[in-house]
Short mmCIF file of C-alpha atoms in Angstrom, two decimals:
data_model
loop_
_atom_site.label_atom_id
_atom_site.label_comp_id
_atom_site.label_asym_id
_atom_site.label_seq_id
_atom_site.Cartn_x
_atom_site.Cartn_y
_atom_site.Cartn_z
CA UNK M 1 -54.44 129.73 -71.56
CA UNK M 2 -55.36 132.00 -74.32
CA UNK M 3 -55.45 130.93 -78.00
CA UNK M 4 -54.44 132.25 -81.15
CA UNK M 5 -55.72 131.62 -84.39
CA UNK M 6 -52.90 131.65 -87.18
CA UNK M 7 -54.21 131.97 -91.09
CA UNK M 8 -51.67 130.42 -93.85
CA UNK M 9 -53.29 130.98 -97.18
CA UNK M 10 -52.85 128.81 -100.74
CA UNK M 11 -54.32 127.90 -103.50
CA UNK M 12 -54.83 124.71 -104.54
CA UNK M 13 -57.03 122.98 -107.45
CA UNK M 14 -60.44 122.25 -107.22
CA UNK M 15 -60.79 118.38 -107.14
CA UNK M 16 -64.03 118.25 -107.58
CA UNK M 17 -65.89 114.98 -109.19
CA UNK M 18 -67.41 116.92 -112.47
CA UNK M 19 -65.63 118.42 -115.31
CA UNK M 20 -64.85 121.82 -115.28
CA UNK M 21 -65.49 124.18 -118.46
CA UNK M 22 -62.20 126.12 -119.65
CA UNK M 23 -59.70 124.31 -117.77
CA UNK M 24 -58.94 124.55 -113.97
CA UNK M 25 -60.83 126.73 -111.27
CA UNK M 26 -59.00 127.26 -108.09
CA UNK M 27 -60.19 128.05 -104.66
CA UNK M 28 -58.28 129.53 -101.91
CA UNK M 29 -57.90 127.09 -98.76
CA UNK M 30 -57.53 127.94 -95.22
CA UNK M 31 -55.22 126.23 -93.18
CA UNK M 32 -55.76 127.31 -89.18
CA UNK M 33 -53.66 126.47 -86.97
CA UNK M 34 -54.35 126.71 -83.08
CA UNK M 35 -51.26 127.84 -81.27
CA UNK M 36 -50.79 127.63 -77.82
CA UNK M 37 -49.27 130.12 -76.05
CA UNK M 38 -47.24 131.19 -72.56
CA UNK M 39 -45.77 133.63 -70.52
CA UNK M 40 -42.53 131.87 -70.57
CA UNK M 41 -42.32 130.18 -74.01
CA UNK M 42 -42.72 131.28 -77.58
CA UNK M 43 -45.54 130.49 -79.84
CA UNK M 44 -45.27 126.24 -81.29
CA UNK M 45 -47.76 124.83 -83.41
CA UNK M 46 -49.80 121.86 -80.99
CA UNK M 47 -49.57 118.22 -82.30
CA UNK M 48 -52.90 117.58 -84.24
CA UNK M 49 -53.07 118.56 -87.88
CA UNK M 50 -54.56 121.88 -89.09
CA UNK M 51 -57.96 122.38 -90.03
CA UNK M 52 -58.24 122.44 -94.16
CA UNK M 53 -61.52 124.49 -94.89
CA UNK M 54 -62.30 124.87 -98.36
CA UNK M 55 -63.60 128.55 -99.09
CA UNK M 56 -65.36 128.88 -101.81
CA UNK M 57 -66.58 132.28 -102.12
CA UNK M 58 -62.76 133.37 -102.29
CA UNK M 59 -62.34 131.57 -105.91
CA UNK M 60 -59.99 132.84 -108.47
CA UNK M 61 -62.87 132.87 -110.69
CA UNK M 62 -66.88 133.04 -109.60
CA UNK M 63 -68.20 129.62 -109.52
CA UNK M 64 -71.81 129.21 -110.64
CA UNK M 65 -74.02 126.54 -109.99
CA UNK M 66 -72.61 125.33 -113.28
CA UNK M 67 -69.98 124.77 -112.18
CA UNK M 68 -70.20 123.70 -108.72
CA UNK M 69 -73.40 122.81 -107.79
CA UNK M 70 -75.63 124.65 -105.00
CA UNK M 71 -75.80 121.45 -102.61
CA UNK M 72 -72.12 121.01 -102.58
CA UNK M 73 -71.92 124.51 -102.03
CA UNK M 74 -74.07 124.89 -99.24
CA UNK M 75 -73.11 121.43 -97.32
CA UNK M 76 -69.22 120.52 -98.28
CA UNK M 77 -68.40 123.83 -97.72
CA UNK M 78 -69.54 125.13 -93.68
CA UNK M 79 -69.71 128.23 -92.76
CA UNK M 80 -66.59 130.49 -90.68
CA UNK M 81 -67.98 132.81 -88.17
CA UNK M 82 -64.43 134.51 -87.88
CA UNK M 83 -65.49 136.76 -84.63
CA UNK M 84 -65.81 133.68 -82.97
CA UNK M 85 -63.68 131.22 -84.45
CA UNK M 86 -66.83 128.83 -85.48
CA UNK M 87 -66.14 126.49 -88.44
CA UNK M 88 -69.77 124.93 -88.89
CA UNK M 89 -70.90 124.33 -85.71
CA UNK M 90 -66.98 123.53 -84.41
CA UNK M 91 -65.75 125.41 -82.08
CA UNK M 92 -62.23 125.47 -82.06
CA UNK M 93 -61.70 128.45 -78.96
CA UNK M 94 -62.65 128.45 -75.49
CA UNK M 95 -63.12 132.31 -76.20
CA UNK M 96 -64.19 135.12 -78.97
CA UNK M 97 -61.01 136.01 -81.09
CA UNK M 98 -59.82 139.15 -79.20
CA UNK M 99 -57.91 141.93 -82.21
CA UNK M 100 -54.38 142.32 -80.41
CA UNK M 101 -52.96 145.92 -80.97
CA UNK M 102 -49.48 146.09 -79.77
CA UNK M 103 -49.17 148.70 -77.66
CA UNK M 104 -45.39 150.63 -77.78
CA UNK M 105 -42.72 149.27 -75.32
CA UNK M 106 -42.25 150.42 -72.00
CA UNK M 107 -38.89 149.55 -72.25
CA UNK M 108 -37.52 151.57 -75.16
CA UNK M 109 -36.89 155.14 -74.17
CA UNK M 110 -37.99 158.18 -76.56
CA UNK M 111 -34.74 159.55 -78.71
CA UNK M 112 -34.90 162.60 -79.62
CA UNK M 113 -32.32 163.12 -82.20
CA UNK M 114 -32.53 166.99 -82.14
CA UNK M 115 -30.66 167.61 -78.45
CA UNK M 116 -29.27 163.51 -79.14
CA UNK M 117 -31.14 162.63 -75.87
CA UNK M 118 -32.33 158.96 -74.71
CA UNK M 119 -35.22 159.23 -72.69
CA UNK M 120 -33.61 161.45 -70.13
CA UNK M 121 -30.19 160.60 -70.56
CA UNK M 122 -28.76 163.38 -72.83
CA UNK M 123 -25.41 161.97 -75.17
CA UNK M 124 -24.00 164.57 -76.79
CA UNK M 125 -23.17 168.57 -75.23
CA UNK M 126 -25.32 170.53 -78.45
CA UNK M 127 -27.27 169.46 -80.97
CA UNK M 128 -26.75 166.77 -83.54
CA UNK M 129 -24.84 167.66 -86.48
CA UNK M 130 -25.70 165.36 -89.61
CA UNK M 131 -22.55 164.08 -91.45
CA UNK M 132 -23.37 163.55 -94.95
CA UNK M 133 -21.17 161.44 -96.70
CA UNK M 134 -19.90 161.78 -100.03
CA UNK M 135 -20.95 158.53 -101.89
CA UNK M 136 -17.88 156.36 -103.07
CA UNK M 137 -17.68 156.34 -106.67
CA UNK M 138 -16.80 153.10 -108.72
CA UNK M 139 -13.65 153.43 -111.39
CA UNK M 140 -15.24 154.55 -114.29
CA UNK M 141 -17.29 157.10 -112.45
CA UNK M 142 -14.80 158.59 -110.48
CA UNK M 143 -12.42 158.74 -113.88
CA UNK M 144 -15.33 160.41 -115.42
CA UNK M 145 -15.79 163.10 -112.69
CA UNK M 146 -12.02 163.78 -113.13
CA UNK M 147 -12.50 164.27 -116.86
CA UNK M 148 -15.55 166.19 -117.07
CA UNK M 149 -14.92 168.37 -113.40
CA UNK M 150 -11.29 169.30 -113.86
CA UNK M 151 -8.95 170.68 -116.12
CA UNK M 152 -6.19 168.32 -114.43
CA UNK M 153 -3.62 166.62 -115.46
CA UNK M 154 -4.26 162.58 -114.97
CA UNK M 155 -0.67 160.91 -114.65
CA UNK M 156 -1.26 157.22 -114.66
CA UNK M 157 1.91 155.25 -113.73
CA UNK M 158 2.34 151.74 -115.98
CA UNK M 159 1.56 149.03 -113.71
CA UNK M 160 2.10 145.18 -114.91
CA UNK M 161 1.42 143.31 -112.06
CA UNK M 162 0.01 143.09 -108.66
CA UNK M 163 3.74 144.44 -106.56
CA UNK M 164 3.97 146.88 -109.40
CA UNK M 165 0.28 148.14 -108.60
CA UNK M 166 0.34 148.12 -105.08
CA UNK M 167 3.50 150.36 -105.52
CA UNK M 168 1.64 152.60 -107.09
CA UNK M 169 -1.18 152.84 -104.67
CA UNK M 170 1.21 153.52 -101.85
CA UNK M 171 2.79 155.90 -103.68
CA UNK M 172 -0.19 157.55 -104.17
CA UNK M 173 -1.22 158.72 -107.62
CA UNK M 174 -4.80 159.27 -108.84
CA UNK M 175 -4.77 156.88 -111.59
CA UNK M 176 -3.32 153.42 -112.83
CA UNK M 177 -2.63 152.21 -116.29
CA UNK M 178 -2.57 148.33 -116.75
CA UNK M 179 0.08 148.65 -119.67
CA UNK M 180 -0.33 145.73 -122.68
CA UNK M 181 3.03 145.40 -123.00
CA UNK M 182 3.78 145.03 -119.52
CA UNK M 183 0.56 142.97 -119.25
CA UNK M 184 2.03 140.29 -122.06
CA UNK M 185 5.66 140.65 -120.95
CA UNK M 186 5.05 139.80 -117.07
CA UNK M 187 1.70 137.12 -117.81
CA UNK M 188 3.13 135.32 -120.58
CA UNK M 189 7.02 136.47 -120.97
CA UNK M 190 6.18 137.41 -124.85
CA UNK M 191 6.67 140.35 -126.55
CA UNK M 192 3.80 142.75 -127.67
CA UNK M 193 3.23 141.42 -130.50
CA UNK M 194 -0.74 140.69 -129.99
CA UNK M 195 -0.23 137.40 -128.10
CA UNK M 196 -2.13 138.23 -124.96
CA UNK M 197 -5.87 137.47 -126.07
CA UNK M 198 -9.44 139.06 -124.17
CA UNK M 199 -8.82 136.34 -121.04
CA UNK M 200 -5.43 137.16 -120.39
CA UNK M 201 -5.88 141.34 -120.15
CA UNK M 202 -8.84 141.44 -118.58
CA UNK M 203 -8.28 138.85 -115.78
CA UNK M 204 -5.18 141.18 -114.92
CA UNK M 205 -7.20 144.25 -115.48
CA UNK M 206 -9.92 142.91 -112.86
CA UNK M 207 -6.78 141.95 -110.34
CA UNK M 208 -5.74 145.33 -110.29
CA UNK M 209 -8.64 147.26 -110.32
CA UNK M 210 -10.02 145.39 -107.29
CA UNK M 211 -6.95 145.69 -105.01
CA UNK M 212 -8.51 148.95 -104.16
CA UNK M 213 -12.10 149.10 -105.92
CA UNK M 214 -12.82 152.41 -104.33
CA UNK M 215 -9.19 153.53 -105.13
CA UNK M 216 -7.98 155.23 -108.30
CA UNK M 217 -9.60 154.51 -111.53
CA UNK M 218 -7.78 151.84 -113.53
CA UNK M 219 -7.40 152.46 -117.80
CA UNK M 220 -6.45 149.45 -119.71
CA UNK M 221 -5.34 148.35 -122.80
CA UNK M 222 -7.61 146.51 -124.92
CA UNK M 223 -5.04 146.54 -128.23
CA UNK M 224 -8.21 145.62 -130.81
CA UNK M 225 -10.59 144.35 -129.12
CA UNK M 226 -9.93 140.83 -130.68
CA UNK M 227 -12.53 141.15 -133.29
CA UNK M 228 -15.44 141.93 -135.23
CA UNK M 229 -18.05 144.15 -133.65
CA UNK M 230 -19.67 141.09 -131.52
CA UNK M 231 -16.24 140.66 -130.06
CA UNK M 232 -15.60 143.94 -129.19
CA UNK M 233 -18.94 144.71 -127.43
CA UNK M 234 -18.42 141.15 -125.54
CA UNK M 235 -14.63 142.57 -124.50
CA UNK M 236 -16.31 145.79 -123.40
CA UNK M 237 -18.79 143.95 -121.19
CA UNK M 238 -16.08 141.98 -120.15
CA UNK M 239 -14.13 144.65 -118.95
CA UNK M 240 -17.11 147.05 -117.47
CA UNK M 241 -17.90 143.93 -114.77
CA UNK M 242 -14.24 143.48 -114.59
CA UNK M 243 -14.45 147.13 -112.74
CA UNK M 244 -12.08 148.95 -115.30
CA UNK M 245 -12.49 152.33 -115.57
CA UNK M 246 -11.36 153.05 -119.08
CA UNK M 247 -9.72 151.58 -121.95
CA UNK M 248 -8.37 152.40 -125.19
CA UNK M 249 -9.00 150.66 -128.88
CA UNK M 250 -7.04 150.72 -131.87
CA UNK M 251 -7.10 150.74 -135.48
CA UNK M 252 -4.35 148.38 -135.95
CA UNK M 253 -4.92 145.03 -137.55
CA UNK M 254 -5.45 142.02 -135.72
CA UNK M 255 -1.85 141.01 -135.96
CA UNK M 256 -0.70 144.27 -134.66
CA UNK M 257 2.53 145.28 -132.69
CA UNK M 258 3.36 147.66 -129.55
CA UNK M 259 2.86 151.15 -130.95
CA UNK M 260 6.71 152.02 -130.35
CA UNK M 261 7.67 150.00 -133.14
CA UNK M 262 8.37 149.68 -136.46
CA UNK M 263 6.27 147.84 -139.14
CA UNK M 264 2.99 148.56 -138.25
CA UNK M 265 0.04 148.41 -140.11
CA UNK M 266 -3.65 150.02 -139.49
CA UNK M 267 -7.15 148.43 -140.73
CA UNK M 268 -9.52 151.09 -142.70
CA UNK M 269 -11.01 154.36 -141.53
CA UNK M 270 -14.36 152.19 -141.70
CA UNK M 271 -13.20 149.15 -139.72
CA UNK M 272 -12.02 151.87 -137.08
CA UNK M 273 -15.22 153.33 -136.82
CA UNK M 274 -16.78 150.25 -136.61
CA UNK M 275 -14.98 149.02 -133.39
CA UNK M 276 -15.65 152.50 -131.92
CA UNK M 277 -19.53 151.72 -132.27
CA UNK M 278 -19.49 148.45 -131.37
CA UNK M 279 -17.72 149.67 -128.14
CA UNK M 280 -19.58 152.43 -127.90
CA UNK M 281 -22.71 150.42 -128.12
CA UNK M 282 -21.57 148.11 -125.25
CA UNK M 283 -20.99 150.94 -123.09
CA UNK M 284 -24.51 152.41 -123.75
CA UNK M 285 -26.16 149.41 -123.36
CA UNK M 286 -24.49 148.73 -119.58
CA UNK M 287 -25.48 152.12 -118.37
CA UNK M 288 -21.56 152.74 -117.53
CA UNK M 289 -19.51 155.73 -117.28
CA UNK M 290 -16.06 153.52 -118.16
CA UNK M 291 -13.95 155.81 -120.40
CA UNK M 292 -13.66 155.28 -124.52
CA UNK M 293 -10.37 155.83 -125.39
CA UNK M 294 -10.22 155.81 -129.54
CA UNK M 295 -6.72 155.38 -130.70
CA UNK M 296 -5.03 155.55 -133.91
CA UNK M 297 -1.54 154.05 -134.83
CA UNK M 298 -1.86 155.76 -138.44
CA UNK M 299 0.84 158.28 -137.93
CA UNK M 300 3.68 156.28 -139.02
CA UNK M 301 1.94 154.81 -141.89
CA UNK M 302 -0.35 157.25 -143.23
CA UNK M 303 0.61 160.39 -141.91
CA UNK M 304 -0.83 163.15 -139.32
CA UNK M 305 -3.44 164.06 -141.02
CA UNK M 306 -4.95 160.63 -141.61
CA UNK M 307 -4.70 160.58 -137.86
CA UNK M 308 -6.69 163.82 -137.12
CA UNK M 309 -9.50 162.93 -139.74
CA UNK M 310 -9.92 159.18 -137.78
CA UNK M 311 -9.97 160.74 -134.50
CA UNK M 312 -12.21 163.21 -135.68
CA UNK M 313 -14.75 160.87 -136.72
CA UNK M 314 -14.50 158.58 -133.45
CA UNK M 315 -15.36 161.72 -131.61
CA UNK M 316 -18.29 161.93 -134.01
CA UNK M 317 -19.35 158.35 -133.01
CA UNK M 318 -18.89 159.15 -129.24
CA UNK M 319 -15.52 158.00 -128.33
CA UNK M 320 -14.94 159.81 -124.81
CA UNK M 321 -10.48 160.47 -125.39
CA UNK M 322 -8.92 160.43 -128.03
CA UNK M 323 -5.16 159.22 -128.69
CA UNK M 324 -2.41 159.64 -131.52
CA UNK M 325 0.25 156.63 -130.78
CA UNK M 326 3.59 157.71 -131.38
CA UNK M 327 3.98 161.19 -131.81
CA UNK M 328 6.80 162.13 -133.75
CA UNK M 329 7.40 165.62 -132.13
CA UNK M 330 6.40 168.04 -129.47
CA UNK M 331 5.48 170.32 -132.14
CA UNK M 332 3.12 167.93 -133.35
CA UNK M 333 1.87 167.14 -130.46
CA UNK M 334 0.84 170.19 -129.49
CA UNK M 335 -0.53 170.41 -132.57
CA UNK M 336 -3.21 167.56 -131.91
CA UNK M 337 -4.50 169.34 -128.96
CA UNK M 338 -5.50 172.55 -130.17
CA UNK M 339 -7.01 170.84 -133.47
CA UNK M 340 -9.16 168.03 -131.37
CA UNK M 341 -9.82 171.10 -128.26
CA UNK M 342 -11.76 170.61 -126.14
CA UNK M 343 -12.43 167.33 -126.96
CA UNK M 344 -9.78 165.61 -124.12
CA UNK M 345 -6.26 163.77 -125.52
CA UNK M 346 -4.01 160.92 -123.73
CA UNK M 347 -0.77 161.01 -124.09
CA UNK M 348 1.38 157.89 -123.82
CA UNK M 349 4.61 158.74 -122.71
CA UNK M 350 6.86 155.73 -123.49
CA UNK M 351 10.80 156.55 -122.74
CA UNK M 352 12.96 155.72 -125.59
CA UNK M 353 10.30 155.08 -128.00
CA UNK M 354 8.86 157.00 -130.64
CA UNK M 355 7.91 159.95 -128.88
CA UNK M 356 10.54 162.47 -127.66
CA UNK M 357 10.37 162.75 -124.22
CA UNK M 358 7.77 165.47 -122.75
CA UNK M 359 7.56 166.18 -119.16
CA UNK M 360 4.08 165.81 -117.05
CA UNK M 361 4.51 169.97 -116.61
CA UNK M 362 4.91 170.15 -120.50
CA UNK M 363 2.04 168.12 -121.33
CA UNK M 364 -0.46 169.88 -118.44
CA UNK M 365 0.79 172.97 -120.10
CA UNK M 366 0.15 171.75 -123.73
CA UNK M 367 -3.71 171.03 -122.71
CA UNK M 368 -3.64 166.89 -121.96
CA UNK M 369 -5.98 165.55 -119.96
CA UNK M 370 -4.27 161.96 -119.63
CA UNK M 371 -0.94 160.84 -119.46
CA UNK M 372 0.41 157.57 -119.31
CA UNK M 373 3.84 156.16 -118.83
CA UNK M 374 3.78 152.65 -120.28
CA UNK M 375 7.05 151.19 -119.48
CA UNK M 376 6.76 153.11 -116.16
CA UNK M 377 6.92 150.45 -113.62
CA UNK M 378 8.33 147.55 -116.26
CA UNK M 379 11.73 148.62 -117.71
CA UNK M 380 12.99 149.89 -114.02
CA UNK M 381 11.81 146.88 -112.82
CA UNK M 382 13.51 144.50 -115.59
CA UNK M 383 16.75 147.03 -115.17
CA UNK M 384 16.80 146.18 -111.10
CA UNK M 385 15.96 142.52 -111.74
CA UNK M 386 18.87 142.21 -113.82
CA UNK M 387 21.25 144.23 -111.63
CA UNK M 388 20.16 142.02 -108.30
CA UNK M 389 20.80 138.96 -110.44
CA UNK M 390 23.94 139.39 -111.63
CA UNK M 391 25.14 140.14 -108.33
CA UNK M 392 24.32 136.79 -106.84
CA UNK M 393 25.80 135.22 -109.89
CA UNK M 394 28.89 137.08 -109.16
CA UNK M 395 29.25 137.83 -105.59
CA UNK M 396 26.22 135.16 -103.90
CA UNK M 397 24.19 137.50 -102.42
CA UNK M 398 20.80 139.72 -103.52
CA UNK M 399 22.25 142.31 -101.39
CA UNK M 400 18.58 143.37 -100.96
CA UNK M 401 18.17 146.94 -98.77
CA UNK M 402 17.58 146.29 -94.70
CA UNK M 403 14.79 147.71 -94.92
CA UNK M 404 13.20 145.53 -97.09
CA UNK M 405 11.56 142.92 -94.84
CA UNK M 406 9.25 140.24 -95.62
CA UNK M 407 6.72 141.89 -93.62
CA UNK M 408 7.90 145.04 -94.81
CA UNK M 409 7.24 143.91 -98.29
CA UNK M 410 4.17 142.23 -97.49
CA UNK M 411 2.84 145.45 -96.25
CA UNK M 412 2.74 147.06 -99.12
CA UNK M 413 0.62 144.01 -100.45
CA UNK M 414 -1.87 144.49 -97.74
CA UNK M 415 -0.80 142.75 -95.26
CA UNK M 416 -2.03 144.95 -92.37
CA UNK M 417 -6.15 144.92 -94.43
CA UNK M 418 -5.74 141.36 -94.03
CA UNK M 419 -4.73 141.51 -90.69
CA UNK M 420 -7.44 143.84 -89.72
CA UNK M 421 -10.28 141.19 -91.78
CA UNK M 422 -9.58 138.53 -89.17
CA UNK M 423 -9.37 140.57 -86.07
CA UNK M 424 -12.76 142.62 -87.09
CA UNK M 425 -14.39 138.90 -87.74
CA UNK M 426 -13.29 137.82 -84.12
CA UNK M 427 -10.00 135.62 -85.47
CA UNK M 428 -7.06 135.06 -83.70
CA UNK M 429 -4.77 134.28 -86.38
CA UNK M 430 -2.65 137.24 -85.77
CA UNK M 431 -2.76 137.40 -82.15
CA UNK M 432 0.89 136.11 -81.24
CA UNK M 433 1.87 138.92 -84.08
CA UNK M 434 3.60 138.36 -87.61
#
């Protein structure tokens, strides 16, 4: 039965029973192991204990007879004869060491991926054609590609929660907003009054960017960034590995409001800036393309043109969008385009709030690049909530649509991927059906 001779190489310390100058010297020791082998069996190590052959002239460093002296050298150490598997005068193979070269298997036919032919079994009526496809594109790279390789309107529905989100995906628009307000209203049932801190927003922002992580880009709302610049930059970070795709900041104070009310109050063009490099800083550091939004909620304190000269400099700084909160005409906000063009604006369309209402066509035709409708999903929501309520108070019954199913429902909450997970894994959860 022939043998095979199998190599496994360390180092180890010299133990040797003399000092050594300058520390440790190492020398690299064989360990051979003779290995039986079959025709019917795979290779297994045999029951006695390798051979450990110290080999000295393979040393990390050159040893010198000062080091190791020329007797221990020439006697501890015997000689390998490697073409014939001789340790000293050992033998340790019934036969010289024989170089195998695997030749190529008889059993694996030639393909020829030109005329898609296995050996001589042809697959395919022409030739080959190559598919390339189109790499998917995270979030804040596909939101980037949208801003920089279109002159589109983005409409981003508000979303607030995971049914309001999943809505929206089956609807089928391009983008989401994770609203603040809605964020605070349907996590914590407060108002937006700056309650919701860095944990709460971006744990929701991460749940609805990763329903569909190869889906439409995500923006959320990151009110101030909760902080001095090392907060910021942390809530950036935060919000990059969350998988967000963009996100606006604000010059409000710390104890700010939602943007559609009254009362507010901004920090200093300087403290502004500052955020915006602190963010921006984050963002360059991470290598990501998520989307700077730099807002300003000056207007109703200071006026338009404090506005224009803050956004202005954030654009300076590198801010990506820009966006005036709470427009106080159509006028004006046309205005803010052509002034900041071609730098791209977000508008935040929020029904009933500060801003007359403008139409998606309106603001595609006024040059916007982004437009967001806060209360989108929330105040229809809290409307049919209250409508379905009041009815079983009243009458004792939701009177909820037939078409509405639990699985019907559940579908839209992705019940059928689910489905599909355990089938494609060999499950049979869902065999009986659901």
């Amino acid at each position: 039965m022939p043998s095979t001779v199998v190599i496994m190489n360390s180092y180890l310390p010299l133990q040797a029973p003399l000092p050594l100058p300058s520390g440790e010297k190492l020398l690299k020791q064989e360990t051979i192991r003779v290995i039986e082998k079959s025709d019917s069996e795979s290779s297994s190590p045999i029951d006695s204990p390798p051979l450990l052959v110290d080999m000295a002239p393979l040393a990390t460093e050159s040893l010198t007879s000062s080091v190791l002296p020329s007797t221990m050298m020439e006697k501890d150490v015997p000689e390998v004869d490697m073409t014939a598997a001789t340790i000293g005068s050992k033998n340790i193979t019934t036969s010289p060491i024989q170089t195998k070269v695997q030749a190529p298997r008889k059993d694996v036919p030639e393909v020829d991926m030109t005329t898609a032919t296995i050996g001589s079994k042809n697959i395919a009526t022409g030739p080959i054609q190559t598919k390339l496809q189109a790499p998917r594109l995270r979030g804040a790279s596909k939101l980037k590609r949208m801003l920089d390789g279109t002159n589109d309107l983005i409409v981003c529905p508000g979303v607030y929660d995971g049914v309001s989100a999943r809505v929206a995906l089956q609807v089928g628009f391009d983008a989401l907003y994770m609203t603040g307000a809605g964020t605070t209203a349907s996590r914590l049932g407060q108002p937006d009054l700056g309650i919701a801190q860095l944990s709460d927003m971006r744990e929701h922002a991460e749940m609805i960017a990763n329903l569909d992580p190869w889906g439409p880009p995500v923006i959320a709302d990151m009110d101030t960034g909760w902080g001095g610049p090392i907060m910021v930059a942390n809530s950036v970070s935060q919000y990059i590995r969350a998988g967000v795709a963009g996100f606006h900041i604000e010059d409000q104070i710390q104890n700010k409001r939602c943007g559609h009310l009254q009362g507010k109050q901004v920090v200093s063009e300087e403290e502004f800036y500052m955020r915006i490099r602190a963010a921006k800083g984050a963002k360059d550091r991470a290598g990501s393309d998520i989307v700077l939004i730099a807002r300003t909620d000056a207007n109703q304190q200071l006026g338009y043109d404090e506005c224009m000269k803050r956004l202005k400099g954030a654009r300076n700084i590198g801010a990506d969008v820009g966006l005036l909160e709470g427009f106080t005409s159509k006028d004006q906000a046309q205005r803010a385009v052509k002034e900041l063009a071609p730098w791209p604006l977000l508008l935040n369309m929020v029904e009933n709030g500060a801003t007359p209402i403008i139409t998606t066509k309106e603001a595609a035709e006024m040059g916007f690049r982004i437009m967001i409708f806060s209360f989108g999903s929330l105040a229809p929501a809290v409307v049919a909530i209250k409508k379905t309520l009041e009815k079983l108070k009243a009458e004792g019954v939701v009177g909820t649509g037939k078409d509405l199913t639990p699985r019907a429902l559940f579908e839209i909450c992705g019940l059928k991927d689910s489905m599909m997970i355990d089938y494609e894994a060999g499950g049979i959860a869902f065999a009986a059906g659901v």
